Amino acid sequence: MNIELIIKEKVAGAINALYGQSIEPSQVQVQLTRSEFEGDQTVMVFPFLKISKKSPEVTGAELGEYLAANVSEVSGYNVVKGFLNLSIDNQFYIDRLNEAVREEKYGFVPETASAELVMIEYSSPNTNKPLHLGHIRNNLLGFSLAEVMKANGYKVVKTNIVNDRGVHICKSMVAWQKFGKGETPETHGKKGDHLVGEYYVKFDQQYKSEIAELIAQGRSEEQAKEEAPSIVETREMLLKWEANDPEVRNLWKTMNGWVYKGFDETYKTLGVDFDKIYYESDTYTIGRDEVLRGVKEGIFQQESDSSVWANLEKEGLDKKILLRSDGTSVYITQDIGTAQLRYRDYPIDHMIYVVGNEQIYHFQVLSLLLDKLGYKWGKDLYHFSYGMVELPNGRMKSREGTVVDADDLVAGMVDVARAVSMELGKLEGYSEAEKEHIYHIVALGALKYFILKVDPKKTMTFNPEESIDFNGNTGPFIQYTYARIQSILRKANDTGVEVPSQAATESLNDKERNLLKIISLFPEVVKEAGTAHSPAVVANYVYDLVKEFNSFYHDHSILNEPDSAKRDFRLVVAQTVGKVIKNGFSLLGIEVPERM
RNA sequence: GGCCCGGUAGCUCAAUGGAUAGAGCAACAGCCUUCUAAGCUGUAGGUUCUUGGUUCGAUCCCAAGCCGGGUCACCA
């Protein structure tokens, strides 16, 4: 049981015993004592003044006296103004430490047979261009959130809806037909997703020049955009695609195949994966059928040009198109089909969509549409809406060529990790392959931590220079601490010193005590990360732990401690800190190296 | 314009309504014959955008304003 809950309960009991009033434990405000004061847990006495009808000092003292006398965990107290600072008995923290020692997955809630199932959709790329920095945030958040939910005892199904059809991919196809001359990833020596992305860019260039030409011929901009041959061709291709035209379908399969191969590589590099992948090409017709059912049932309206609309004005939103006048589907149509299919495939208790906050409106609409169509889970979908990633000079803009490519970014970070590591030269004895493995772990640790430590809801700035910094509040700093701990444990093993299976000591120095306090917090942190849907909570916690450990490491020797009882205790502490780092980082999808 | 989100040190970010608002980077000053210096210690750096309100207490809640971003497509 965590100390906060114990104190809340006991304070409620004390209020009752002292002043004859019963309050709920949840009404008691407890927090960690600030380091400049003596004590471990602080109780706010202000809220109880109306009950005690005494001054804050007196009330605090009376409560403190009672708690010290009646609660075994409370070893002492002091009162400063309206703050009652309680000192917690060392044994409590040592017990928590031993809990952490015993449990392999300390801090995690084990999955039970009756656990609820949460499906997490993330990544969800379009198949017309390679992944970029924005996708990286999505992928890292999605994967980490899945790990966090698992650690909170949920069954988790990670899913990916691939937007493999629609105008965007038709654009790449049109451009490839026009300019490709049969080029393939093999002939070009490029990843397939990058190759297809190049044709998407080429399409855009061609389209723009056509528009300019038409405008020069006297058309309005709007007209030009409608009539440009490229876009006309694209629309025709989409229709052919929906009509199952063999030639179009073949090209589509080929080009998407290139892209998938490229994506798989990127996913593998990032260390993310999925339990179930859906393809829009399989789900959009289900969505369309659902929309048409909606028309039949009078939920949606079909206009004279045969486009289909949902009127959400009553719900405070706009009218929303669901099917174009030519009968083709729009983005949201497939989301309806995908949702239906998923609920058919899995007994979903919670559905989480990891999608950027620019789509808040989209998910409000989706939720309402599903609800109107009669799905009880429509209202309950959870849009995990994260903020955009910006560069120091603003948003990434493909037009200005400022889009940061995912593969390039990772490769660059590995290069830096390699350079730093070689300069420090601490990996003697490792094979080249082992070294490369470490560089990869460190590079990804830097990237992932840099992104995940920020509150997901907030827009974040990605500064390439800072992201490859390996000092301070960074992933490699934490990994480094882990590696140091493993080094100590190896050395202990080499010299025949065994790490005890349980910690025993009577006295704790300040830094040992601080470490134990932080270790005892981990289970709460995991829980908090789950309820807040925030990997950042874990990242910040691990950083605090590691900072404290390094300070301890600096001030107190472990293996050279002459008192063997103290040495053994510190070994247990160090080992446990290592375990918490590893478990915490696993929630972020970050690996830890044995050496670095 | 309607709706949504944000504004904290020079920069990037923290801070369940609590005490003197904290870290890292950058700057400056120290610490390696001792378990990995990718480390540790210290100095400096703030009207928490503004003005009101709520209360014992507000960076946090409420209102208005200012600034920045998002969104409101027969795009995805």
Tab-separated table of N, CA, C and O (backbone and C1' of nucleotides) in Angstrom, chain A residues 29-30 34 37 42 46 83 85 126 305 318 321 324-325 331 395 424 426 455 458 460-461 470-472 480 483-484 487-488 543 551 553-554 556 558-560 595-596, chain B residues 4-8 11-26 31 34-41 56-57 69-76:
chain	number	residue	atom	x	y	z
A	29	GLN	N	-5.480	16.274	1.989
A	29	GLN	CA	-4.479	16.603	0.972
A	29	GLN	C	-3.081	16.283	1.493
A	29	GLN	O	-2.660	16.815	2.505
A	30	VAL	N	-2.420	15.387	0.748
A	30	VAL	CA	-1.075	14.974	1.131
A	30	VAL	C	-0.134	15.200	-0.052
A	30	VAL	O	-0.512	14.992	-1.197
A	34	ARG	N	8.616	19.161	0.744
A	34	ARG	CA	9.673	19.831	-0.034
A	34	ARG	C	11.012	19.616	0.657
A	34	ARG	O	11.085	19.560	1.885
A	37	PHE	N	12.451	21.244	3.926
A	37	PHE	CA	11.874	21.000	5.245
A	37	PHE	C	12.164	19.582	5.692
A	37	PHE	O	12.430	18.695	4.880
A	42	THR	N	3.720	15.561	3.641
A	42	THR	CA	3.149	16.756	4.253
A	42	THR	C	1.633	16.763	4.132
A	42	THR	O	1.082	16.546	3.053
A	46	PHE	N	-4.871	23.314	6.713
A	46	PHE	CA	-5.848	24.402	6.488
A	46	PHE	C	-7.291	23.920	6.373
A	46	PHE	O	-8.195	24.493	6.990
A	83	PHE	N	1.392	23.569	7.638
A	83	PHE	CA	1.856	22.318	7.019
A	83	PHE	C	2.349	21.351	8.075
A	83	PHE	O	3.213	21.685	8.873
A	85	ASN	N	4.407	18.265	8.640
A	85	ASN	CA	5.396	17.409	7.976
A	85	ASN	C	5.606	16.140	8.788
A	85	ASN	O	5.971	16.204	9.957
A	126	ASN	N	-0.376	7.338	-44.573
A	126	ASN	CA	-0.842	7.337	-45.960
A	126	ASN	C	0.254	6.674	-46.788
A	126	ASN	O	1.430	6.806	-46.463
A	305	ASP	N	-27.616	15.814	-56.327
A	305	ASP	CA	-26.427	15.385	-57.083
A	305	ASP	C	-25.903	14.052	-56.553
A	305	ASP	O	-24.813	13.622	-56.906
A	318	ASP	N	-21.218	21.252	-37.981
A	318	ASP	CA	-21.671	21.606	-39.314
A	318	ASP	C	-22.318	20.436	-40.036
A	318	ASP	O	-22.481	19.368	-39.486
A	321	ILE	N	-19.890	16.013	-45.255
A	321	ILE	CA	-20.099	15.128	-46.409
A	321	ILE	C	-19.602	13.725	-46.098
A	321	ILE	O	-18.585	13.542	-45.423
A	324	ARG	N	-19.137	11.433	-51.901
A	324	ARG	CA	-19.101	12.465	-52.941
A	324	ARG	C	-20.222	12.226	-53.960
A	324	ARG	O	-20.803	11.134	-54.014
A	325	SER	N	-20.441	13.241	-54.773
A	325	SER	CA	-21.513	13.121	-55.764
A	325	SER	C	-21.212	12.005	-56.774
A	325	SER	O	-22.122	11.424	-57.340
A	331	TYR	N	-12.642	10.522	-46.429
A	331	TYR	CA	-11.835	10.046	-45.312
A	331	TYR	C	-12.666	9.424	-44.194
A	331	TYR	O	-12.389	8.325	-43.712
A	395	ARG	N	6.537	25.429	-38.280
A	395	ARG	CA	6.011	24.161	-38.770
A	395	ARG	C	6.853	23.589	-39.893
A	395	ARG	O	7.468	24.322	-40.657
A	424	LEU	N	34.768	8.463	-26.823
A	424	LEU	CA	34.923	8.094	-25.424
A	424	LEU	C	35.609	6.736	-25.269
A	424	LEU	O	36.222	6.462	-24.238
A	426	LYS	N	34.714	3.490	-24.795
A	426	LYS	CA	34.445	2.634	-23.642
A	426	LYS	C	33.948	1.259	-24.030
A	426	LYS	O	33.480	0.510	-23.177
A	455	ASP	N	4.926	16.562	-22.437
A	455	ASP	CA	3.486	16.315	-22.311
A	455	ASP	C	2.877	16.135	-23.701
A	455	ASP	O	2.961	17.033	-24.528
A	458	LYS	N	0.872	18.809	-25.631
A	458	LYS	CA	1.440	20.103	-26.009
A	458	LYS	C	2.174	20.063	-27.346
A	458	LYS	O	2.829	19.090	-27.680
A	460	MET	N	5.198	20.625	-29.464
A	460	MET	CA	6.585	20.621	-29.036
A	460	MET	C	7.508	21.120	-30.142
A	460	MET	O	7.193	21.012	-31.319
A	461	THR	N	8.628	21.670	-29.712
A	461	THR	CA	9.614	22.124	-30.678
A	461	THR	C	10.717	21.089	-30.765
A	461	THR	O	11.269	20.682	-29.746
A	470	PHE	N	23.617	14.442	-25.677
A	470	PHE	CA	23.559	13.243	-24.849
A	470	PHE	C	23.819	13.551	-23.375
A	470	PHE	O	24.008	12.660	-22.570
A	471	ASN	N	23.848	14.831	-23.031
A	471	ASN	CA	24.096	15.214	-21.643
A	471	ASN	C	22.845	15.843	-21.044
A	471	ASN	O	22.033	16.412	-21.756
A	472	GLY	N	22.753	15.763	-19.724
A	472	GLY	CA	21.631	16.404	-19.049
A	472	GLY	C	20.382	15.550	-19.106
A	472	GLY	O	20.455	14.322	-19.021
A	480	TYR	N	23.139	5.727	-19.608
A	480	TYR	CA	24.497	5.727	-19.074
A	480	TYR	C	24.492	5.316	-17.602
A	480	TYR	O	25.319	4.521	-17.148
A	483	ALA	N	23.992	1.691	-17.406
A	483	ALA	CA	25.217	0.961	-17.767
A	483	ALA	C	26.225	0.980	-16.611
A	483	ALA	O	26.889	-0.019	-16.328
A	484	ARG	N	26.314	2.109	-15.938
A	484	ARG	CA	27.201	2.211	-14.779
A	484	ARG	C	26.792	1.209	-13.710
A	484	ARG	O	27.638	0.547	-13.106
A	487	SER	N	27.772	-2.171	-14.628
A	487	SER	CA	29.217	-2.305	-14.492
A	487	SER	C	29.580	-2.674	-13.053
A	487	SER	O	30.420	-3.538	-12.807
A	488	ILE	N	28.948	-1.997	-12.128
A	488	ILE	CA	29.193	-2.298	-10.715
A	488	ILE	C	28.783	-3.731	-10.382
A	488	ILE	O	29.511	-4.472	-9.729
A	543	TYR	N	13.900	10.243	-14.830
A	543	TYR	CA	14.955	11.257	-14.768
A	543	TYR	C	15.250	11.650	-13.315
A	543	TYR	O	16.403	11.739	-12.902
A	551	SER	N	23.903	11.333	-7.939
A	551	SER	CA	24.395	12.118	-6.822
A	551	SER	C	24.875	11.180	-5.702
A	551	SER	O	25.948	11.372	-5.125
A	553	TYR	N	25.809	8.073	-6.107
A	553	TYR	CA	26.969	7.362	-6.671
A	553	TYR	C	28.239	8.204	-6.497
A	553	TYR	O	29.313	7.688	-6.225
A	554	HIS	N	28.087	9.475	-6.685
A	554	HIS	CA	29.230	10.377	-6.579
A	554	HIS	C	29.730	10.478	-5.141
A	554	HIS	O	30.929	10.511	-4.888
A	556	HIS	N	28.986	8.385	-2.442
A	556	HIS	CA	29.197	7.176	-1.639
A	556	HIS	C	29.657	6.035	-2.515
A	556	HIS	O	29.014	5.699	-3.508
A	558	ILE	N	30.190	2.224	-3.486
A	558	ILE	CA	29.418	1.011	-3.241
A	558	ILE	C	30.362	-0.149	-2.959
A	558	ILE	O	30.402	-0.685	-1.853
A	559	LEU	N	31.162	-0.505	-3.936
A	559	LEU	CA	32.033	-1.677	-3.770
A	559	LEU	C	33.191	-1.419	-2.803
A	559	LEU	O	33.713	-2.345	-2.194
A	560	ASN	N	33.574	-0.145	-2.679
A	560	ASN	CA	34.697	0.140	-1.793
A	560	ASN	C	34.262	0.485	-0.380
A	560	ASN	O	35.089	0.872	0.450
A	595	ARG	N	26.549	-1.840	-21.416
A	595	ARG	CA	27.729	-0.966	-21.405
A	595	ARG	C	27.488	0.158	-22.392
A	595	ARG	O	26.745	0.016	-23.340
A	596	MET	N	28.143	1.269	-22.182
A	596	MET	CA	28.119	2.307	-23.212
A	596	MET	C	29.245	3.302	-22.971
A	596	MET	O	29.857	3.296	-21.921
B	4	C	P	-14.936	26.463	-27.369
B	4	C	O5'	-13.683	25.573	-27.813
B	4	C	C5'	-13.780	24.162	-27.890
B	4	C	C4'	-12.473	23.585	-28.367
B	4	C	C3'	-11.244	23.969	-27.551
B	4	C	O3'	-11.120	23.213	-26.359
B	4	C	C1'	-10.752	24.216	-29.831
B	5	C	P	-10.395	23.888	-25.097
B	5	C	O5'	-8.851	23.846	-25.468
B	5	C	C5'	-8.200	22.628	-25.782
B	5	C	C4'	-6.808	22.886	-26.290
B	5	C	C3'	-5.940	23.797	-25.434
B	5	C	O3'	-5.397	23.129	-24.318
B	5	C	C1'	-5.719	24.420	-27.697
B	6	G	P	-4.989	24.000	-23.011
B	6	G	O5'	-3.724	24.835	-23.527
B	6	G	C5'	-2.417	24.305	-23.446
B	6	G	C4'	-1.463	25.126	-24.268
B	6	G	C3'	-0.873	26.353	-23.582
B	6	G	O3'	0.217	26.019	-22.749
B	6	G	C1'	-1.548	26.919	-25.766
B	7	G	P	0.533	26.966	-21.475
B	7	G	O5'	1.191	28.259	-22.140
B	7	G	C5'	2.451	28.168	-22.794
B	7	G	C4'	2.865	29.552	-23.227
B	7	G	C3'	3.223	30.493	-22.088
B	7	G	O3'	4.349	31.287	-22.447
B	7	G	C1'	1.471	31.428	-23.381
B	8	U	P	5.803	30.676	-22.181
B	8	U	O5'	5.815	30.554	-20.601
B	8	U	C5'	5.653	31.718	-19.807
B	8	U	C4'	6.186	31.474	-18.427
B	8	U	C3'	7.647	31.060	-18.365
B	8	U	O3'	8.517	32.178	-18.447
B	8	U	C1'	6.396	29.603	-17.019
B	11	C	P	13.378	32.718	-24.809
B	11	C	O5'	14.139	31.395	-25.256
B	11	C	C5'	14.578	31.222	-26.606
B	11	C	C4'	15.121	29.820	-26.782
B	11	C	C3'	14.160	28.718	-26.348
B	11	C	O3'	13.260	28.361	-27.388
B	11	C	C1'	16.275	28.347	-25.356
B	12	U	P	11.861	27.719	-27.010
B	12	U	O5'	12.270	26.274	-26.481
B	12	U	C5'	12.834	25.303	-27.365
B	12	U	C4'	13.024	24.006	-26.627
B	12	U	C3'	11.804	23.531	-25.855
B	12	U	O3'	10.894	22.853	-26.707
B	12	U	C1'	13.717	23.362	-24.478
B	13	C	P	9.382	22.633	-26.224
B	13	C	O5'	9.570	21.734	-24.923
B	13	C	C5'	8.698	21.843	-23.827
B	13	C	C4'	9.302	21.092	-22.677
B	13	C	C3'	8.426	20.982	-21.438
B	13	C	O3'	7.520	19.902	-21.571
B	13	C	C1'	10.599	21.644	-20.801
B	14	A	P	6.221	19.861	-20.661
B	14	A	O5'	6.795	19.365	-19.277
B	14	A	C5'	6.782	20.212	-18.171
B	14	A	C4'	7.347	19.502	-16.983
B	14	A	C3'	6.458	19.614	-15.745
B	14	A	O3'	5.567	18.535	-15.657
B	14	A	C1'	8.611	20.424	-15.245
B	15	A	P	4.056	18.795	-15.228
B	15	A	O5'	4.178	19.450	-13.777
B	15	A	C5'	4.603	18.664	-12.665
B	15	A	C4'	4.795	19.562	-11.472
B	15	A	C3'	3.551	20.350	-11.037
B	15	A	O3'	2.740	19.599	-10.152
B	15	A	C1'	5.399	21.807	-11.201
B	16	U	P	1.528	18.910	-10.864
B	16	U	O5'	0.221	19.371	-10.092
B	16	U	C5'	-0.169	18.649	-8.951
B	16	U	C4'	-1.417	17.856	-9.229
B	16	U	C3'	-2.678	18.509	-8.699
B	16	U	O3'	-3.235	19.415	-9.657
B	16	U	C1'	-2.534	16.332	-7.876
B	17	G	P	-4.503	20.341	-9.368
B	17	G	O5'	-3.900	21.563	-8.592
B	17	G	C5'	-4.709	22.612	-8.207
B	17	G	C4'	-4.006	23.415	-7.163
B	17	G	C3'	-3.845	22.705	-5.835
B	17	G	O3'	-2.746	23.274	-5.129
B	17	G	C1'	-5.176	24.584	-5.535
B	18	G	P	-1.282	22.665	-5.233
B	18	G	O5'	-0.454	23.971	-4.893
B	18	G	C5'	0.816	23.823	-4.294
B	18	G	C4'	0.954	24.848	-3.185
B	18	G	C3'	1.970	24.413	-2.129
B	18	G	O3'	2.646	25.580	-1.706
B	18	G	C1'	-0.123	24.800	-1.108
B	19	A	P	3.882	26.080	-2.691
B	19	A	O5'	4.555	27.004	-1.595
B	19	A	C5'	3.786	27.988	-0.907
B	19	A	C4'	4.447	28.260	0.424
B	19	A	C3'	5.948	28.486	0.321
B	19	A	O3'	6.312	29.478	1.271
B	19	A	C1'	5.525	26.666	1.750
B	20	U	P	6.391	31.002	0.755
B	20	U	O5'	7.652	31.008	-0.204
B	20	U	C5'	7.887	32.155	-1.021
B	20	U	C4'	9.155	31.951	-1.802
B	20	U	C3'	9.222	30.641	-2.595
B	20	U	O3'	9.946	30.861	-3.789
B	20	U	C1'	11.021	30.742	-1.102
B	21	A	P	9.297	31.151	-5.193
B	21	A	O5'	9.507	29.776	-5.948
B	21	A	C5'	8.740	28.627	-5.615
B	21	A	C4'	8.489	27.809	-6.848
B	21	A	C3'	9.710	27.632	-7.744
B	21	A	O3'	10.468	26.513	-7.336
B	21	A	C1'	7.853	28.301	-9.039
B	22	G	P	11.691	26.717	-6.395
B	22	G	O5'	12.479	25.346	-6.510
B	22	G	C5'	13.399	25.201	-7.544
B	22	G	C4'	12.982	23.997	-8.359
B	22	G	C3'	14.061	23.521	-9.303
B	22	G	O3'	14.885	22.604	-8.607
B	22	G	C1'	11.991	23.681	-10.459
B	23	A	P	16.456	22.625	-8.936
B	23	A	O5'	16.583	21.509	-10.050
B	23	A	C5'	16.983	21.872	-11.329
B	23	A	C4'	16.700	20.770	-12.278
B	23	A	C3'	17.588	20.809	-13.502
B	23	A	O3'	18.759	20.059	-13.264
B	23	A	C1'	15.333	20.802	-14.197
B	24	G	P	20.161	20.647	-13.687
B	24	G	O5'	20.141	20.441	-15.265
B	24	G	C5'	20.069	19.121	-15.798
B	24	G	C4'	19.723	19.193	-17.264
B	24	G	C3'	20.594	20.118	-18.103
B	24	G	O3'	21.796	19.485	-18.476
B	24	G	C1'	18.331	20.531	-18.604
B	25	C	P	23.102	20.350	-18.701
B	25	C	O5'	22.745	21.164	-20.026
B	25	C	C5'	22.588	20.484	-21.268
B	25	C	C4'	22.138	21.452	-22.331
B	25	C	C3'	23.035	22.665	-22.532
B	25	C	O3'	24.147	22.358	-23.343
B	25	C	C1'	20.793	23.368	-22.433
B	26	A	P	25.572	22.950	-22.943
B	26	A	O5'	25.390	24.506	-23.237
B	26	A	C5'	25.165	24.964	-24.559
B	26	A	C4'	24.820	26.431	-24.541
B	26	A	C3'	25.751	27.304	-23.700
B	26	A	O3'	26.952	27.619	-24.363
B	26	A	C1'	23.520	27.831	-23.183
B	31	C	P	39.466	22.085	-9.807
B	31	C	O5'	38.710	20.722	-9.458
B	31	C	C5'	38.364	20.447	-8.112
B	31	C	C4'	37.544	19.192	-8.025
B	31	C	C3'	38.034	18.016	-8.846
B	31	C	O3'	39.100	17.343	-8.196
B	31	C	C1'	35.700	18.231	-9.098
B	34	U	P	41.351	6.765	-10.629
B	34	U	O5'	41.363	6.252	-9.129
B	34	U	C5'	41.459	4.861	-8.835
B	34	U	C4'	40.423	4.486	-7.801
B	34	U	C3'	38.983	4.661	-8.280
B	34	U	O3'	38.535	3.485	-8.936
B	34	U	C1'	39.236	5.686	-6.161
B	35	C	P	37.626	3.607	-10.166
B	35	C	O5'	36.269	2.964	-9.649
B	35	C	C5'	36.233	1.543	-9.401
B	35	C	C4'	34.831	1.021	-9.553
B	35	C	C3'	34.018	1.640	-10.699
B	35	C	O3'	34.238	0.890	-11.880
B	35	C	C1'	32.706	1.416	-8.687
B	36	U	P	33.316	1.169	-13.243
B	36	U	O5'	33.196	2.758	-13.425
B	36	U	C5'	34.306	3.531	-13.807
B	36	U	C4'	33.910	4.473	-14.923
B	36	U	C3'	32.859	5.510	-14.531
B	36	U	O3'	33.261	6.771	-15.055
B	36	U	C1'	32.199	4.388	-16.492
B	37	A	P	33.340	8.043	-14.051
B	37	A	O5'	33.119	9.316	-14.989
B	37	A	C5'	31.840	9.603	-15.515
B	37	A	C4'	31.945	10.797	-16.431
B	37	A	C3'	33.029	10.661	-17.483
B	37	A	O3'	32.612	11.309	-18.674
B	37	A	C1'	33.449	12.557	-16.137
B	38	A	P	32.014	10.428	-19.870
B	38	A	O5'	30.509	10.907	-19.944
B	38	A	C5'	30.199	12.262	-20.244
B	38	A	C4'	28.754	12.352	-20.660
B	38	A	C3'	27.796	11.803	-19.614
B	38	A	O3'	26.561	12.506	-19.687
B	38	A	C1'	27.615	10.515	-21.573
B	39	G	P	26.305	13.703	-18.606
B	39	G	O5'	26.863	13.079	-17.251
B	39	G	C5'	26.157	12.034	-16.583
B	39	G	C4'	26.826	11.737	-15.266
B	39	G	C3'	26.759	12.867	-14.247
B	39	G	O3'	25.544	12.844	-13.522
B	39	G	C1'	28.985	12.112	-14.418
B	40	C	P	24.937	14.184	-12.945
B	40	C	O5'	25.947	14.485	-11.759
B	40	C	C5'	25.965	13.674	-10.593
B	40	C	C4'	26.989	14.208	-9.633
B	40	C	C3'	26.735	15.633	-9.157
B	40	C	O3'	25.809	15.671	-8.089
B	40	C	C1'	28.983	15.428	-9.830
B	41	U	P	24.843	16.913	-7.921
B	41	U	O5'	25.854	18.047	-7.445
B	41	U	C5'	26.502	17.941	-6.190
B	41	U	C4'	27.408	19.103	-5.959
B	41	U	C3'	26.803	20.486	-6.185
B	41	U	O3'	25.996	20.896	-5.097
B	41	U	C1'	28.962	20.397	-7.141
B	56	C	P	-11.724	31.337	2.680
B	56	C	O5'	-10.190	31.746	2.853
B	56	C	C5'	-9.805	32.812	3.719
B	56	C	C4'	-8.347	32.667	4.042
B	56	C	C3'	-7.433	32.599	2.823
B	56	C	O3'	-7.088	33.884	2.365
B	56	C	C1'	-6.897	30.837	4.291
B	57	G	P	-7.181	34.182	0.784
B	57	G	O5'	-6.020	33.259	0.185
B	57	G	C5'	-4.663	33.629	0.392
B	57	G	C4'	-3.753	32.535	-0.059
B	57	G	C3'	-3.848	32.156	-1.537
B	57	G	O3'	-3.107	33.036	-2.351
B	57	G	C1'	-3.802	30.191	-0.216
B	69	G	P	0.706	32.062	-35.780
B	69	G	O5'	0.177	30.620	-35.379
B	69	G	C5'	1.083	29.526	-35.310
B	69	G	C4'	0.410	28.322	-34.706
B	69	G	C3'	-0.782	27.758	-35.459
B	69	G	O3'	-0.416	27.019	-36.607
B	69	G	C1'	-1.273	27.806	-33.157
B	70	G	P	-1.481	26.872	-37.819
B	70	G	O5'	-2.556	25.859	-37.240
B	70	G	C5'	-2.176	24.541	-36.883
B	70	G	C4'	-3.334	23.842	-36.223
B	70	G	C3'	-4.596	23.736	-37.072
B	70	G	O3'	-4.521	22.658	-37.976
B	70	G	C1'	-5.159	24.473	-34.902
B	71	U	P	-5.165	22.774	-39.419
B	71	U	O5'	-6.712	22.699	-39.108
B	71	U	C5'	-7.281	21.525	-38.537
B	71	U	C4'	-8.693	21.815	-38.100
B	71	U	C3'	-9.607	22.353	-39.196
B	71	U	O3'	-10.157	21.285	-39.952
B	71	U	C1'	-9.828	23.689	-37.248
B	72	C	P	-10.733	21.529	-41.390
B	72	C	O5'	-12.082	22.299	-41.067
B	72	C	C5'	-13.281	21.606	-40.801
B	72	C	C4'	-14.348	22.603	-40.484
B	72	C	C3'	-14.775	23.486	-41.646
B	72	C	O3'	-15.721	22.835	-42.474
B	72	C	C1'	-14.435	24.816	-39.742
B	73	A	P	-15.865	23.200	-43.982
B	73	A	O5'	-15.697	21.684	-44.489
B	73	A	C5'	-14.600	21.285	-45.143
B	73	A	C4'	-14.870	21.133	-46.628
B	73	A	C3'	-14.835	19.673	-47.023
B	73	A	O3'	-15.798	19.248	-47.960
B	73	A	C1'	-12.937	20.890	-47.893
B	74	C	P	-16.552	20.143	-49.067
B	74	C	O5'	-16.624	18.903	-50.048
B	74	C	C5'	-16.264	17.665	-49.560
B	74	C	C4'	-15.924	16.762	-50.713
B	74	C	C3'	-15.003	17.409	-51.746
B	74	C	O3'	-14.147	16.393	-52.223
B	74	C	C1'	-17.062	16.743	-52.746
B	75	C	P	-12.654	16.508	-52.550
B	75	C	O5'	-11.846	17.083	-51.303
B	75	C	C5'	-11.492	16.241	-50.255
B	75	C	C4'	-10.004	16.052	-50.254
B	75	C	C3'	-9.515	14.886	-49.418
B	75	C	O3'	-9.607	13.682	-50.150
B	75	C	C1'	-8.236	16.813	-48.925
B	76	A	P	-10.081	12.367	-49.427
B	76	A	O5'	-8.886	12.049	-48.431
B	76	A	C5'	-7.591	11.732	-48.925
B	76	A	C4'	-6.636	11.742	-47.751
B	76	A	C3'	-7.053	10.869	-46.576
B	76	A	O3'	-6.648	9.531	-46.750
B	76	A	C1'	-6.506	13.017	-45.778
